[in-house]
Amino acid sequence: MGTSRRTVLAAAAATGLAAASAGTAHATAGTAHPTGGRKPVKELFGKLADGTRVHRWSLENGGTRLKVLSYGGIVQSLEIPDRRGRYANVSLGFDNIEDYVASSPYFGALIGRYGNRIDKGKFTLDGKAYQVDVNDGENSLHGGAKGFDKRVWDVEAFTSGSDVGLVLHYTSVDGEMGYPGTLRTKVTYTLTRHGDWRIDYEATTDKATVVNLTSHVYWNLAGEGSGSVYDHELQLAASRYTPVDKGLIPTGELAPVAGTPFDFRRTKSVGEDIREAHQQLLYGQGFDHNWVLDKGITAKPEPIAKLRDPSSGRTLKIATSEPGVQFYSGNFLDGTLVGTGGHIYRQGDALCLETQHFPDSPNQPKFPSTTLRPGQTYRSTTVHSFGR
Ligand code: GLA
């Protein structure tokens, strides 16, 4: 074990996150898991305007229940028990395909080819200038107007040992949304016998390109539609973040969180500092920033975040191989959408923790590179562990 890895573990221990080791330290709280893994069940969820059928897969293992759509690889529902064994769907979404197509702010979706923003949708790679789809003011967000969240994926179910899961494939053709190269993408969702939800991303290309894949689940551990998450307690293993300009494009600086509302190294509630008159909170209308994870890029997922809802006792721990996480506090939810359970979603009714490379990396030479070349394989893993 090299010095840098020891330092990472020491840092994780210092922030109290070491126990969240990837995929192993599920807090079972002495409860028998209600069910073992079963073969995923497929049903018709709806049809797109052109008649394409969208299916929903239901999986269950280790006490976690997951429902996934072939459209966008969307997590349509994720149910976990509270401290008394009562289940709730802790992920925002809709109960019908029409709302996902018409008005979803990426609820539960796979994001590609590039998670978060690229400045004006422009970048240069190997001396060649590219213009990708602009869909967020003057910038490109989450892969453009028709990103991976709006594509129909090929889905295959599997059971393997004590795991159950889905393998999702999508091939993005050369030039789609302006990105170079045919990108073959494979995402594996695994539910382990501990009830962990693991995501493994893989991609290959036939021309040099940029890639940054993530998952855009909106968490509310008290249950979707139950109100604000400002009481949720959050911890992030990050001493720095990437400040942004008013278009939410990183300035290039890696700024210390110390002494700012961005310091989540010690657990605090999401709402504690969210109304501080800090310029960055004005830009984001709350938290909508990339935290620079102290562990950096790692071959294996390492613990980076811990979220707890004190009312239900439900907890979520996240481990990732990625160097960053976008913590978005649901700022743009504005009371105009009706969610799965029939309630209106308002500002702060959920939060996202999107593991990622940093926004606008193709234009930021000092950020870890998002370039993928022919012959290389993009790999990224994130594990979500639940407890109560
Ligand atoms: C990301 C972005 C936010 C917002 C949400 C979805 O978190 O950073 O600005 O676009 O997705 O609305």
Short mmCIF file of C-alpha atoms and ligand atoms in Angstrom, two decimals:
data_model
loop_
_atom_site.label_atom_id
_atom_site.label_comp_id
_atom_site.label_asym_id
_atom_site.label_seq_id
_atom_site.Cartn_x
_atom_site.Cartn_y
_atom_site.Cartn_z
CA MET A 1 0.00 0.00 0.00
CA GLY A 2 1.54 3.32 -1.08
CA THR A 3 1.74 6.41 1.08
CA SER A 4 -0.96 8.19 -0.88
CA ARG A 5 -3.46 5.41 -0.23
CA ARG A 6 -2.63 5.44 3.50
CA THR A 7 -3.18 9.18 3.51
CA VAL A 8 -6.54 8.72 1.83
CA LEU A 9 -7.65 6.16 4.42
CA ALA A 10 -6.41 8.35 7.26
CA ALA A 11 -8.35 11.27 5.81
CA ALA A 12 -11.46 9.13 5.47
CA ALA A 13 -11.09 7.94 9.05
CA ALA A 14 -10.68 11.52 10.22
CA THR A 15 -13.99 12.45 8.65
CA GLY A 16 -15.63 9.33 10.07
CA LEU A 17 -16.30 7.79 6.67
CA ALA A 18 -13.94 4.84 6.87
CA ALA A 19 -16.67 2.45 8.00
CA ALA A 20 -18.53 3.05 4.75
CA SER A 21 -16.11 0.79 2.89
CA ALA A 22 -17.44 -0.07 -0.54
CA GLY A 23 -20.01 -2.74 -0.64
CA THR A 24 -19.13 -4.35 2.67
CA ALA A 25 -20.19 -2.31 5.66
CA HIS A 26 -23.93 -2.32 5.21
CA ALA A 27 -25.55 -1.43 8.51
CA THR A 28 -28.06 -4.23 8.92
CA ALA A 29 -29.08 -3.15 12.43
CA GLY A 30 -29.83 -6.71 13.42
CA THR A 31 -32.78 -7.14 11.07
CA ALA A 32 -33.38 -10.19 8.96
CA HIS A 33 -33.55 -9.21 5.30
CA PRO A 34 -37.13 -9.74 4.21
CA THR A 35 -36.24 -11.42 0.92
CA GLY A 36 -33.32 -12.86 -0.93
CA GLY A 37 -32.48 -12.09 -4.55
CA ARG A 38 -35.10 -13.00 -7.13
CA LYS A 39 -34.93 -12.99 -10.86
CA PRO A 40 -35.78 -9.48 -12.11
CA VAL A 41 -39.34 -9.11 -13.43
CA LYS A 42 -40.05 -7.22 -16.67
CA GLU A 43 -43.29 -5.39 -17.51
CA LEU A 44 -44.48 -2.81 -20.02
CA PHE A 45 -44.28 0.71 -18.53
CA GLY A 46 -45.53 2.74 -21.50
CA LYS A 47 -44.88 3.77 -25.08
CA LEU A 48 -43.04 6.69 -26.61
CA ALA A 49 -44.83 8.87 -29.20
CA ASP A 50 -43.27 6.82 -32.01
CA GLY A 51 -44.63 3.59 -30.54
CA THR A 52 -41.36 2.38 -28.96
CA ARG A 53 -42.16 0.26 -25.93
CA VAL A 54 -40.57 1.20 -22.63
CA HIS A 55 -40.15 -1.59 -20.09
CA ARG A 56 -39.76 -1.52 -16.36
CA TRP A 57 -37.64 -4.05 -14.51
CA SER A 58 -38.24 -4.83 -10.83
CA LEU A 59 -35.37 -6.20 -8.75
CA GLU A 60 -35.11 -7.05 -5.10
CA ASN A 61 -32.21 -8.21 -2.96
CA GLY A 62 -31.01 -7.82 0.61
CA GLY A 63 -34.02 -5.72 1.54
CA THR A 64 -33.65 -3.17 -1.29
CA ARG A 65 -36.28 -2.91 -4.05
CA LEU A 66 -35.31 -1.24 -7.30
CA LYS A 67 -37.38 -0.40 -10.39
CA VAL A 68 -35.55 0.57 -13.57
CA LEU A 69 -36.81 1.78 -16.96
CA SER A 70 -35.27 0.95 -20.32
CA TYR A 71 -35.80 4.67 -21.10
CA GLY A 72 -32.76 6.56 -19.76
CA GLY A 73 -31.81 3.64 -17.50
CA ILE A 74 -34.01 5.54 -15.06
CA VAL A 75 -34.32 4.43 -11.45
CA GLN A 76 -38.09 4.90 -11.29
CA SER A 77 -38.34 3.74 -7.69
CA LEU A 78 -35.93 2.66 -4.95
CA GLU A 79 -37.50 1.36 -1.77
CA ILE A 80 -35.69 0.74 1.51
CA PRO A 81 -36.97 0.16 5.06
CA ASP A 82 -36.80 2.61 7.95
CA ARG A 83 -35.71 1.76 11.49
CA ARG A 84 -39.08 0.07 12.11
CA GLY A 85 -39.00 -1.89 8.85
CA ARG A 86 -41.42 0.36 6.97
CA TYR A 87 -40.60 0.78 3.31
CA ALA A 88 -40.58 4.05 1.38
CA ASN A 89 -39.56 5.02 -2.13
CA VAL A 90 -36.58 7.31 -1.48
CA SER A 91 -36.05 8.44 -5.09
CA LEU A 92 -38.04 11.13 -6.89
CA GLY A 93 -39.77 10.21 -10.13
CA PHE A 94 -43.02 9.82 -12.04
CA ASP A 95 -45.57 7.03 -12.35
CA ASN A 96 -45.88 7.37 -16.16
CA ILE A 97 -43.62 7.60 -19.21
CA GLU A 98 -45.24 10.78 -20.58
CA ASP A 99 -44.01 12.92 -17.67
CA TYR A 100 -40.49 11.49 -17.98
CA VAL A 101 -40.41 12.46 -21.66
CA ALA A 102 -42.04 15.87 -21.24
CA SER A 103 -40.68 17.36 -18.05
CA SER A 104 -38.16 15.33 -16.09
CA PRO A 105 -35.19 17.21 -14.59
CA TYR A 106 -33.15 14.00 -15.04
CA PHE A 107 -35.04 12.11 -12.26
CA GLY A 108 -33.12 8.87 -11.60
CA ALA A 109 -31.50 8.90 -15.05
CA LEU A 110 -28.18 7.82 -16.49
CA ILE A 111 -26.31 10.89 -17.70
CA GLY A 112 -24.04 10.98 -20.76
CA ARG A 113 -22.01 11.58 -22.71
CA TYR A 114 -20.91 14.32 -20.35
CA GLY A 115 -22.29 14.80 -16.83
CA ASN A 116 -22.76 18.48 -15.92
CA ARG A 117 -21.66 21.47 -18.01
CA ILE A 118 -19.30 22.23 -20.86
CA ASP A 119 -18.66 25.93 -21.34
CA LYS A 120 -20.64 27.12 -24.38
CA GLY A 121 -20.61 23.47 -25.54
CA LYS A 122 -17.15 24.01 -27.04
CA PHE A 123 -13.86 22.19 -26.61
CA THR A 124 -10.74 21.34 -28.58
CA LEU A 125 -9.32 17.84 -28.72
CA ASP A 126 -6.08 16.99 -30.56
CA GLY A 127 -6.26 20.39 -32.25
CA LYS A 128 -9.78 19.90 -33.55
CA ALA A 129 -12.62 22.16 -32.35
CA TYR A 130 -15.97 20.61 -31.42
CA GLN A 131 -19.35 22.18 -30.76
CA VAL A 132 -21.73 20.01 -28.75
CA ASP A 133 -25.43 20.63 -28.16
CA VAL A 134 -26.20 23.77 -26.11
CA ASN A 135 -29.26 23.25 -23.86
CA ASP A 136 -28.65 25.28 -20.67
CA GLY A 137 -28.43 28.99 -21.46
CA GLU A 138 -25.26 29.24 -23.51
CA ASN A 139 -23.81 26.00 -22.14
CA SER A 140 -24.18 22.27 -22.67
CA LEU A 141 -25.65 20.33 -19.72
CA HIS A 142 -25.75 16.55 -19.15
CA GLY A 143 -24.91 15.60 -22.74
CA GLY A 144 -27.23 18.02 -24.55
CA ALA A 145 -30.96 18.13 -25.30
CA LYS A 146 -31.16 14.41 -26.09
CA GLY A 147 -28.59 12.87 -23.80
CA PHE A 148 -28.38 9.31 -22.49
CA ASP A 149 -31.26 10.09 -20.10
CA LYS A 150 -33.61 10.27 -23.11
CA ARG A 151 -32.40 7.20 -25.03
CA VAL A 152 -33.87 3.73 -24.93
CA TRP A 153 -31.27 1.28 -23.62
CA ASP A 154 -31.04 -2.49 -24.30
CA VAL A 155 -31.56 -4.17 -20.95
CA GLU A 156 -30.71 -7.72 -19.91
CA ALA A 157 -31.36 -9.15 -16.47
CA PHE A 158 -28.94 -11.44 -14.66
CA THR A 159 -28.53 -13.36 -11.45
CA SER A 160 -24.98 -14.22 -10.43
CA GLY A 161 -24.20 -15.93 -7.14
CA SER A 162 -26.08 -13.92 -4.54
CA ASP A 163 -26.32 -10.84 -6.80
CA VAL A 164 -29.16 -9.78 -9.09
CA GLY A 165 -28.91 -7.05 -11.67
CA LEU A 166 -29.32 -5.52 -15.07
CA VAL A 167 -26.87 -4.86 -17.86
CA LEU A 168 -27.78 -1.81 -19.94
CA HIS A 169 -26.24 -1.09 -23.33
CA TYR A 170 -26.42 2.01 -25.46
CA THR A 171 -24.39 2.86 -28.56
CA SER A 172 -24.09 6.58 -29.27
CA VAL A 173 -23.21 7.17 -32.92
CA ASP A 174 -20.33 9.35 -34.11
CA GLY A 175 -21.48 12.98 -34.01
CA GLU A 176 -24.49 12.42 -31.75
CA MET A 177 -25.17 15.68 -29.87
CA GLY A 178 -21.93 16.91 -31.49
CA TYR A 179 -19.57 14.44 -29.75
CA PRO A 180 -16.88 12.69 -31.80
CA GLY A 181 -16.61 8.90 -32.04
CA THR A 182 -19.03 6.02 -31.77
CA LEU A 183 -19.31 5.43 -28.04
CA ARG A 184 -20.31 1.94 -26.89
CA THR A 185 -21.61 2.19 -23.36
CA LYS A 186 -22.35 -0.56 -20.89
CA VAL A 187 -23.79 0.14 -17.46
CA THR A 188 -24.34 -2.62 -14.90
CA TYR A 189 -26.75 -2.16 -12.01
CA THR A 190 -26.15 -4.77 -9.31
CA LEU A 191 -28.18 -5.35 -6.16
CA THR A 192 -26.07 -7.31 -3.71
CA ARG A 193 -27.28 -9.63 -0.97
CA HIS A 194 -26.54 -6.78 1.45
CA GLY A 195 -29.01 -4.58 -0.42
CA ASP A 196 -26.26 -2.37 -1.88
CA TRP A 197 -26.90 -0.83 -5.28
CA ARG A 198 -23.69 -0.82 -7.33
CA ILE A 199 -23.21 0.91 -10.70
CA ASP A 200 -20.36 -0.10 -13.02
CA TYR A 201 -19.88 2.06 -16.09
CA GLU A 202 -17.80 1.09 -19.12
CA ALA A 203 -17.34 2.78 -22.48
CA THR A 204 -15.15 2.47 -25.57
CA THR A 205 -14.77 4.72 -28.58
CA ASP A 206 -13.45 4.56 -32.16
CA LYS A 207 -12.21 8.22 -32.16
CA ALA A 208 -10.74 10.41 -29.43
CA THR A 209 -13.64 11.87 -27.42
CA VAL A 210 -14.63 13.04 -23.92
CA VAL A 211 -16.76 11.02 -21.48
CA ASN A 212 -18.18 11.66 -18.01
CA LEU A 213 -20.99 9.32 -17.00
CA THR A 214 -23.11 9.56 -13.86
CA SER A 215 -26.46 8.77 -12.28
CA HIS A 216 -28.94 11.51 -11.37
CA VAL A 217 -31.02 10.02 -8.55
CA TYR A 218 -32.84 12.60 -6.40
CA TRP A 219 -32.71 11.30 -2.82
CA ASN A 220 -35.20 11.93 -0.07
CA LEU A 221 -34.58 9.33 2.63
CA ALA A 222 -37.86 10.21 4.36
CA GLY A 223 -39.66 9.20 1.16
CA GLU A 224 -40.31 11.05 -2.10
CA GLY A 225 -43.00 13.69 -1.78
CA SER A 226 -42.61 13.92 2.02
CA GLY A 227 -41.18 17.46 2.03
CA SER A 228 -37.77 19.07 2.33
CA VAL A 229 -34.43 17.31 2.85
CA TYR A 230 -32.90 20.26 4.74
CA ASP A 231 -32.93 18.17 7.96
CA HIS A 232 -30.93 15.36 6.33
CA GLU A 233 -27.41 15.14 7.78
CA LEU A 234 -24.63 15.07 5.22
CA GLN A 235 -20.94 14.35 5.32
CA LEU A 236 -18.58 14.70 2.34
CA ALA A 237 -14.88 13.64 2.35
CA ALA A 238 -13.76 16.74 0.47
CA SER A 239 -11.56 19.64 1.60
CA ARG A 240 -11.99 21.57 -1.65
CA TYR A 241 -14.67 22.35 -4.21
CA THR A 242 -14.75 23.95 -7.64
CA PRO A 243 -16.31 27.44 -7.48
CA VAL A 244 -18.35 28.50 -10.51
CA ASP A 245 -19.33 31.62 -12.43
CA LYS A 246 -22.94 32.73 -12.78
CA GLY A 247 -23.52 30.21 -15.59
CA LEU A 248 -22.34 27.47 -13.18
CA ILE A 249 -19.13 26.90 -15.15
CA PRO A 250 -16.07 26.22 -12.92
CA THR A 251 -13.61 29.09 -12.68
CA GLY A 252 -10.75 26.55 -12.63
CA GLU A 253 -9.93 27.20 -9.00
CA LEU A 254 -9.89 24.42 -6.38
CA ALA A 255 -11.04 26.40 -3.35
CA PRO A 256 -10.83 25.25 0.28
CA VAL A 257 -14.19 24.51 1.93
CA ALA A 258 -12.80 25.52 5.35
CA GLY A 259 -14.76 28.42 6.85
CA THR A 260 -17.45 28.32 4.12
CA PRO A 261 -20.95 26.81 3.84
CA PHE A 262 -19.30 24.16 1.62
CA ASP A 263 -17.57 22.48 4.55
CA PHE A 264 -19.31 19.10 5.04
CA ARG A 265 -16.21 17.35 6.39
CA ARG A 266 -17.98 17.15 9.73
CA THR A 267 -21.61 16.08 9.53
CA LYS A 268 -24.10 18.94 9.35
CA SER A 269 -27.62 19.32 8.10
CA VAL A 270 -28.14 20.22 4.44
CA GLY A 271 -30.11 23.30 5.49
CA GLU A 272 -27.75 24.62 8.18
CA ASP A 273 -25.86 27.10 5.98
CA ILE A 274 -27.94 27.04 2.80
CA ARG A 275 -29.29 30.57 3.40
CA GLU A 276 -25.88 32.17 4.06
CA ALA A 277 -25.27 35.17 1.82
CA HIS A 278 -22.38 33.49 0.02
CA GLN A 279 -21.88 34.43 -3.66
CA GLN A 280 -21.57 30.76 -4.68
CA LEU A 281 -24.92 29.92 -3.05
CA LEU A 282 -26.51 32.79 -4.96
CA TYR A 283 -25.14 31.46 -8.24
CA GLY A 284 -26.43 27.94 -7.53
CA GLN A 285 -29.62 29.04 -5.73
CA GLY A 286 -28.31 26.65 -3.08
CA PHE A 287 -25.72 23.90 -3.41
CA ASP A 288 -25.04 22.92 -7.02
CA HIS A 289 -21.29 22.39 -7.01
CA ASN A 290 -18.58 19.83 -7.57
CA TRP A 291 -16.70 18.74 -4.43
CA VAL A 292 -13.09 17.67 -5.01
CA LEU A 293 -12.85 14.34 -3.19
CA ASP A 294 -9.76 14.06 -0.97
CA LYS A 295 -9.13 10.48 -2.08
CA GLY A 296 -8.79 11.49 -5.76
CA ILE A 297 -9.30 8.95 -8.55
CA THR A 298 -9.09 5.41 -7.20
CA ALA A 299 -9.02 2.01 -8.90
CA LYS A 300 -11.70 0.78 -6.49
CA PRO A 301 -14.64 2.67 -5.00
CA GLU A 302 -13.80 4.40 -1.71
CA PRO A 303 -16.19 6.01 0.80
CA ILE A 304 -16.97 9.66 0.06
CA ALA A 305 -20.42 10.56 1.36
CA LYS A 306 -22.83 9.74 4.12
CA LEU A 307 -26.44 10.90 4.28
CA ARG A 308 -28.90 10.31 7.11
CA ASP A 309 -32.51 11.20 7.67
CA PRO A 310 -32.98 11.57 11.42
CA SER A 311 -36.78 11.12 11.24
CA SER A 312 -36.77 7.65 9.64
CA GLY A 313 -33.23 6.60 10.58
CA ARG A 314 -32.52 5.67 6.95
CA THR A 315 -28.92 6.14 5.83
CA LEU A 316 -27.13 6.17 2.50
CA LYS A 317 -23.38 5.75 2.14
CA ILE A 318 -21.68 6.31 -1.18
CA ALA A 319 -18.33 4.96 -2.34
CA THR A 320 -16.86 5.77 -5.74
CA SER A 321 -13.80 5.48 -7.94
CA GLU A 322 -14.46 9.02 -9.28
CA PRO A 323 -12.54 12.16 -8.18
CA GLY A 324 -15.61 14.41 -7.72
CA VAL A 325 -19.22 14.58 -6.61
CA GLN A 326 -21.87 17.11 -7.66
CA PHE A 327 -23.99 17.90 -4.63
CA TYR A 328 -27.18 19.52 -5.92
CA SER A 329 -29.80 20.51 -3.32
CA GLY A 330 -32.85 20.32 -5.59
CA ASN A 331 -32.82 24.08 -6.15
CA PHE A 332 -34.72 24.10 -9.42
CA LEU A 333 -37.64 22.00 -8.19
CA ASP A 334 -40.31 24.68 -8.15
CA GLY A 335 -43.67 23.12 -7.36
CA THR A 336 -44.61 22.44 -10.99
CA LEU A 337 -44.18 18.63 -11.05
CA VAL A 338 -46.36 15.92 -9.50
CA GLY A 339 -44.28 12.94 -8.42
CA THR A 340 -44.79 9.18 -8.21
CA GLY A 341 -46.86 9.23 -5.03
CA GLY A 342 -49.11 12.08 -6.18
CA HIS A 343 -47.41 14.92 -4.31
CA ILE A 344 -45.93 18.15 -5.70
CA TYR A 345 -42.15 18.54 -5.59
CA ARG A 346 -40.88 21.89 -4.27
CA GLN A 347 -37.43 23.44 -3.88
CA GLY A 348 -35.22 21.35 -1.58
CA ASP A 349 -37.50 18.28 -1.64
CA ALA A 350 -34.54 16.08 -2.65
CA LEU A 351 -30.81 16.17 -3.23
CA CYS A 352 -28.47 14.61 -5.76
CA LEU A 353 -24.97 13.24 -5.19
CA GLU A 354 -23.63 12.70 -8.70
CA THR A 355 -20.21 11.02 -8.71
CA GLN A 356 -18.21 12.37 -11.60
CA HIS A 357 -15.13 13.96 -13.15
CA PHE A 358 -15.26 17.73 -12.73
CA PRO A 359 -17.59 19.89 -14.84
CA ASP A 360 -16.05 21.49 -17.94
CA SER A 361 -12.89 19.33 -17.70
CA PRO A 362 -12.42 19.38 -21.52
CA ASN A 363 -11.61 23.12 -21.12
CA GLN A 364 -9.69 22.89 -17.85
CA PRO A 365 -6.17 21.50 -18.37
CA LYS A 366 -5.58 21.33 -14.58
CA PHE A 367 -8.61 19.08 -13.94
CA PRO A 368 -8.29 15.28 -14.24
CA SER A 369 -8.71 14.40 -17.91
CA THR A 370 -12.00 13.15 -19.38
CA THR A 371 -10.45 12.19 -22.73
CA LEU A 372 -11.07 8.66 -23.98
CA ARG A 373 -9.10 7.24 -26.91
CA PRO A 374 -9.56 4.22 -29.15
CA GLY A 375 -8.12 1.13 -27.45
CA GLN A 376 -8.84 2.48 -23.95
CA THR A 377 -11.80 1.51 -21.78
CA TYR A 378 -13.55 4.10 -19.63
CA ARG A 379 -14.37 2.56 -16.23
CA SER A 380 -16.13 4.02 -13.24
CA THR A 381 -17.86 2.46 -10.22
CA THR A 382 -20.18 3.86 -7.57
CA VAL A 383 -21.72 1.88 -4.70
CA HIS A 384 -24.75 2.96 -2.67
CA SER A 385 -25.15 1.23 0.71
CA PHE A 386 -28.31 1.61 2.77
CA GLY A 387 -28.86 1.29 6.47
CA ARG A 388 -31.20 2.35 9.27
C1 GLA B 1 -27.27 19.11 -12.09
C2 GLA B 1 -26.87 20.48 -12.44
C3 GLA B 1 -27.93 21.36 -11.94
C4 GLA B 1 -29.26 20.99 -12.51
C5 GLA B 1 -29.62 19.64 -12.16
C6 GLA B 1 -30.92 19.23 -12.79
O1 GLA B 1 -27.13 18.86 -10.78
O2 GLA B 1 -25.64 20.86 -11.93
O3 GLA B 1 -27.60 22.66 -12.26
O4 GLA B 1 -29.23 21.07 -13.89
O5 GLA B 1 -28.58 18.81 -12.59
O6 GLA B 1 -31.86 20.23 -12.83
#
